[in-house]
Short mmCIF file of C-alpha atoms in Angstrom, two decimals:
data_model
loop_
_atom_site.label_atom_id
_atom_site.label_comp_id
_atom_site.label_asym_id
_atom_site.label_seq_id
_atom_site.Cartn_x
_atom_site.Cartn_y
_atom_site.Cartn_z
CA MET A 1 -189.82 -112.08 -158.03
CA TRP A 2 -189.05 -107.86 -158.72
CA GLN A 3 -187.02 -106.52 -161.76
CA MET A 4 -186.10 -103.39 -163.71
CA LEU A 5 -186.95 -104.69 -167.34
CA SER A 6 -187.78 -102.77 -170.35
CA GLN A 7 -189.24 -105.29 -171.94
CA ALA A 8 -192.00 -107.94 -170.36
CA HIS A 9 -192.90 -110.72 -171.43
CA GLU A 10 -195.59 -113.73 -170.39
CA ASN A 11 -196.24 -117.30 -170.86
CA GLU A 12 -198.08 -120.28 -169.32
CA GLU A 13 -196.26 -120.22 -165.56
CA THR A 14 -195.26 -117.07 -165.31
CA ALA A 15 -197.91 -113.84 -165.65
CA THR A 16 -196.32 -109.98 -166.01
CA ILE A 17 -197.75 -106.93 -164.11
CA ARG A 18 -196.18 -103.85 -165.90
CA THR A 19 -196.36 -100.11 -163.72
CA LYS A 20 -193.57 -97.76 -164.54
CA GLY A 21 -191.51 -99.95 -165.74
CA LEU A 22 -191.46 -102.49 -162.86
CA VAL A 23 -192.42 -105.70 -163.96
CA ALA A 24 -194.09 -107.94 -161.77
CA THR A 25 -193.31 -112.06 -162.95
CA MET A 26 -195.28 -114.62 -160.52
CA THR A 27 -195.09 -117.65 -160.60
CA ASP A 28 -198.64 -118.18 -159.56
CA ARG A 29 -201.94 -117.21 -161.70
CA LYS A 30 -204.13 -118.26 -158.82
CA ARG A 31 -205.06 -114.96 -158.09
CA ASP A 32 -203.95 -113.54 -161.56
CA ALA A 33 -207.95 -112.28 -161.73
CA THR A 34 -208.55 -111.09 -158.77
CA PHE A 35 -205.97 -108.84 -158.49
CA THR A 36 -206.75 -107.57 -161.27
CA LYS A 37 -210.16 -106.37 -160.80
CA LEU A 38 -208.72 -105.08 -157.18
CA PHE A 39 -206.32 -102.91 -159.12
CA GLN A 40 -208.24 -101.09 -162.23
CA MET A 41 -211.26 -100.49 -159.32
CA ILE A 42 -208.44 -98.54 -157.30
CA SER A 43 -206.48 -97.47 -160.69
CA GLY A 44 -205.90 -93.63 -160.08
CA ARG A 45 -206.91 -93.93 -156.32
CA SER A 46 -204.66 -92.65 -153.24
CA VAL A 47 -206.18 -95.50 -151.15
CA LYS A 48 -205.43 -96.74 -148.04
CA ILE A 49 -204.74 -100.24 -147.23
CA LEU A 50 -204.55 -102.23 -144.42
CA GLU A 51 -203.60 -106.62 -145.32
CA THR A 52 -203.79 -109.13 -142.02
CA GLY A 53 -200.92 -112.39 -143.29
CA THR A 54 -197.83 -110.72 -144.82
CA ILE A 55 -194.76 -111.52 -146.64
CA ARG A 56 -193.52 -115.27 -145.04
CA ALA A 57 -190.52 -115.93 -147.32
CA ARG A 58 -188.58 -114.61 -150.66
CA SER A 59 -189.80 -116.74 -153.53
CA PHE A 60 -192.74 -116.18 -154.10
CA ALA A 61 -193.73 -120.02 -155.01
CA GLU A 62 -192.58 -120.86 -151.10
CA GLY A 63 -194.24 -118.23 -149.20
CA ASP A 64 -196.92 -116.06 -148.94
CA GLY A 65 -197.25 -112.26 -148.21
CA HIS A 66 -196.32 -110.65 -151.67
CA SER A 67 -199.55 -108.71 -152.00
CA LEU A 68 -197.51 -106.41 -150.08
CA LEU A 69 -195.24 -105.58 -153.17
CA LYS A 70 -198.21 -105.01 -155.08
CA PHE A 71 -200.20 -102.88 -152.56
CA VAL A 72 -196.51 -100.70 -152.25
CA ASP A 73 -196.04 -100.77 -155.91
CA HIS A 74 -199.70 -98.87 -156.30
CA ILE A 75 -199.26 -96.37 -154.18
CA TRP A 76 -195.69 -95.53 -155.70
CA ASN A 77 -198.45 -95.12 -158.34
CA PHE A 78 -200.59 -93.49 -157.12
CA GLY A 79 -200.20 -92.65 -153.26
CA GLY A 80 -201.65 -93.64 -150.07
CA SER A 81 -200.65 -95.90 -147.34
CA VAL A 82 -199.81 -99.42 -146.42
CA ILE A 83 -200.06 -101.30 -143.33
CA SER A 84 -199.23 -105.07 -143.26
CA ILE A 85 -200.38 -107.40 -140.05
CA ASP A 86 -198.70 -110.23 -138.74
CA ASN A 87 -198.50 -111.94 -135.21
CA ASN A 88 -194.82 -113.43 -136.82
CA ASP A 89 -192.28 -111.39 -135.64
CA ARG A 90 -189.93 -112.95 -138.19
CA ALA A 91 -192.16 -112.12 -141.47
CA CYS A 92 -192.77 -109.01 -139.98
CA ASP A 93 -188.67 -108.42 -140.63
CA LEU A 94 -188.42 -110.19 -144.35
CA ALA A 95 -191.19 -107.65 -145.11
CA ARG A 96 -190.03 -104.57 -143.59
CA GLN A 97 -186.61 -105.98 -145.12
CA MET A 98 -187.79 -106.91 -148.87
CA VAL A 99 -189.53 -103.15 -149.16
CA HIS A 100 -186.38 -101.61 -148.16
CA GLU A 101 -184.81 -103.51 -151.76
CA LYS A 102 -187.09 -102.71 -153.74
CA TYR A 103 -188.04 -99.12 -152.76
CA SER A 104 -184.98 -97.56 -151.04
CA ARG A 105 -182.92 -95.12 -151.62
CA GLU A 106 -179.93 -97.67 -150.26
CA TYR A 107 -180.68 -99.89 -153.07
CA ASN A 108 -182.80 -97.74 -155.71
CA GLY A 109 -179.63 -94.52 -155.90
CA GLY A 110 -181.48 -91.09 -155.69
CA SER A 111 -184.33 -90.92 -153.78
CA ASP A 112 -187.13 -93.86 -152.24
CA LEU A 113 -189.09 -94.83 -154.70
CA VAL A 114 -191.78 -94.16 -152.13
CA ASP A 115 -192.54 -92.98 -148.68
CA LEU A 116 -191.65 -95.37 -146.94
CA ASP A 117 -192.69 -93.37 -143.81
CA GLN A 118 -196.57 -94.95 -145.84
CA VAL A 119 -195.35 -98.25 -145.37
CA GLN A 120 -196.03 -100.01 -142.10
CA VAL A 121 -195.07 -103.77 -141.71
CA ILE A 122 -196.41 -104.32 -137.81
CA HIS A 123 -196.01 -107.05 -136.05
CA SER A 124 -199.30 -107.47 -134.04
CA ASP A 125 -201.85 -109.96 -133.58
CA SER A 126 -204.76 -108.72 -136.64
CA VAL A 127 -207.86 -108.88 -134.67
CA GLN A 128 -206.53 -106.59 -131.20
CA PHE A 129 -204.80 -104.44 -134.20
CA LEU A 130 -208.41 -103.55 -136.00
CA ASP A 131 -210.22 -103.25 -132.28
CA GLN A 132 -208.19 -100.39 -131.99
CA HIS A 133 -207.48 -98.94 -135.33
CA SER A 134 -209.00 -95.47 -135.76
CA ASP A 135 -208.25 -94.59 -139.91
CA PRO A 136 -210.78 -95.39 -143.03
CA ILE A 137 -209.55 -98.27 -145.00
CA ASP A 138 -210.36 -98.37 -148.11
CA VAL A 139 -208.75 -101.80 -148.90
CA LEU A 140 -209.01 -104.39 -146.11
CA TYR A 141 -207.60 -107.77 -148.02
CA LEU A 142 -207.65 -110.76 -145.37
CA ASP A 143 -204.86 -113.44 -145.90
CA SER A 144 -203.78 -114.40 -142.06
CA GLY A 145 -204.36 -117.86 -140.35
CA ASN A 146 -206.07 -120.60 -141.96
CA ASP A 147 -208.51 -120.03 -139.36
CA ALA A 148 -212.08 -119.47 -140.96
CA ASP A 149 -213.30 -117.69 -137.65
CA LEU A 150 -210.28 -115.37 -137.41
CA ILE A 151 -211.15 -114.05 -141.09
CA LEU A 152 -214.29 -113.49 -140.03
CA ARG A 153 -213.12 -111.57 -136.53
CA GLU A 154 -210.97 -109.63 -138.24
CA ALA A 155 -213.56 -108.61 -140.85
CA GLN A 156 -215.65 -107.68 -138.15
CA ALA A 157 -212.96 -105.86 -135.50
CA ALA A 158 -212.80 -103.51 -139.14
CA MET A 159 -216.24 -102.95 -139.48
CA LYS A 160 -215.90 -99.26 -137.97
CA ASN A 161 -212.97 -98.43 -140.93
CA LEU A 162 -214.60 -99.56 -143.67
CA HIS A 163 -216.96 -97.10 -146.01
CA ALA A 164 -219.14 -96.77 -148.70
CA ASP A 165 -216.28 -97.39 -151.07
CA THR A 166 -214.28 -100.09 -149.26
CA LEU A 167 -213.37 -103.36 -151.04
CA ILE A 168 -212.56 -106.56 -149.43
CA LEU A 169 -210.15 -108.73 -151.07
CA VAL A 170 -210.51 -112.40 -149.18
CA ASP A 171 -207.59 -114.90 -150.13
CA ASP A 172 -208.21 -119.47 -150.00
CA VAL A 173 -211.73 -119.42 -150.57
CA ASN A 174 -211.22 -121.57 -152.87
CA GLU A 175 -208.50 -124.23 -152.35
CA GLN A 176 -208.79 -127.19 -154.35
CA THR A 177 -205.23 -128.98 -153.03
CA HIS A 178 -205.77 -128.45 -148.92
CA PRO A 179 -209.96 -127.84 -149.14
CA GLU A 180 -209.33 -127.58 -145.24
CA VAL A 181 -208.35 -123.99 -145.53
CA GLN A 182 -211.60 -122.26 -146.50
CA LYS A 183 -211.30 -118.82 -145.30
CA GLY A 184 -214.26 -117.05 -146.44
CA SER A 185 -216.49 -119.67 -145.74
CA LYS A 186 -217.69 -117.73 -142.16
CA VAL A 187 -217.14 -114.21 -143.51
CA ILE A 188 -217.97 -114.51 -147.11
CA PRO A 189 -222.15 -114.81 -145.99
CA TYR A 190 -221.26 -112.85 -142.69
CA LEU A 191 -220.79 -110.00 -145.75
CA ILE A 192 -223.42 -110.38 -147.75
CA GLU A 193 -225.39 -110.24 -145.38
CA ASN A 194 -224.79 -106.60 -144.37
CA GLY A 195 -224.56 -105.24 -147.02
CA TRP A 196 -222.08 -106.73 -149.21
CA GLU A 197 -221.61 -108.19 -153.02
CA ILE A 198 -219.59 -110.39 -154.77
CA VAL A 199 -217.23 -108.42 -157.70
CA ILE A 200 -215.56 -111.52 -158.27
CA SER A 201 -215.04 -115.53 -156.81
CA GLU A 202 -212.34 -117.50 -157.99
CA TYR A 203 -208.91 -119.06 -155.64
CA GLN A 204 -210.11 -115.22 -153.44
CA CYS A 205 -212.82 -114.05 -153.64
CA LEU A 206 -213.90 -109.53 -153.96
CA LEU A 207 -216.52 -107.53 -152.46
CA LYS A 208 -217.88 -104.48 -152.48
CA ARG A 209 -220.41 -102.19 -151.05
CA VAL A 210 -224.07 -103.57 -152.51
CA ASP A 211 -225.55 -99.74 -152.79
CA GLN A 212 -221.40 -99.06 -154.66
#
């Protein structure tokens, strides 16, 4: 849940990330280290971010995809664009609404906090979209279905859009509660075989080019 606050605190149940006075409070800390490292590596940069899988519920504790708000917050600070792809039209509607509520002039007064034309939530099959996507990708976040084959196909479809400075973050690679959910089991070996290396691997895995 995002709130405009002048001060924030952190306890054992929540973690906070502060940017321009905006504080993001997450009820789940298992992704903190990898997100922190990612945003450190792109700090100050205008980047094109593409994620597969979008917001599924308003509460972070109840649903996935709240990475979208983190990514939009980055482009608010530093510029760039965000594309979020999902094959569930209701999830896409919710994601668009939550971005609108957080950043639009209608809810914040004055002007939009970000250029909302730079935030696209697209209802599509992820692999089909990536097959046709022609723009470079600076950050690729793979977080769609709990299907290792799908995640691999997404990465393969995106390869033509990646460059020497691209970062790839894969979600749910070390799921202890649900061991059947191992999104990185095929894509991570594939990436390593094709010139990528692990930066940090915990609940999520962040990778960069070997020569980056």
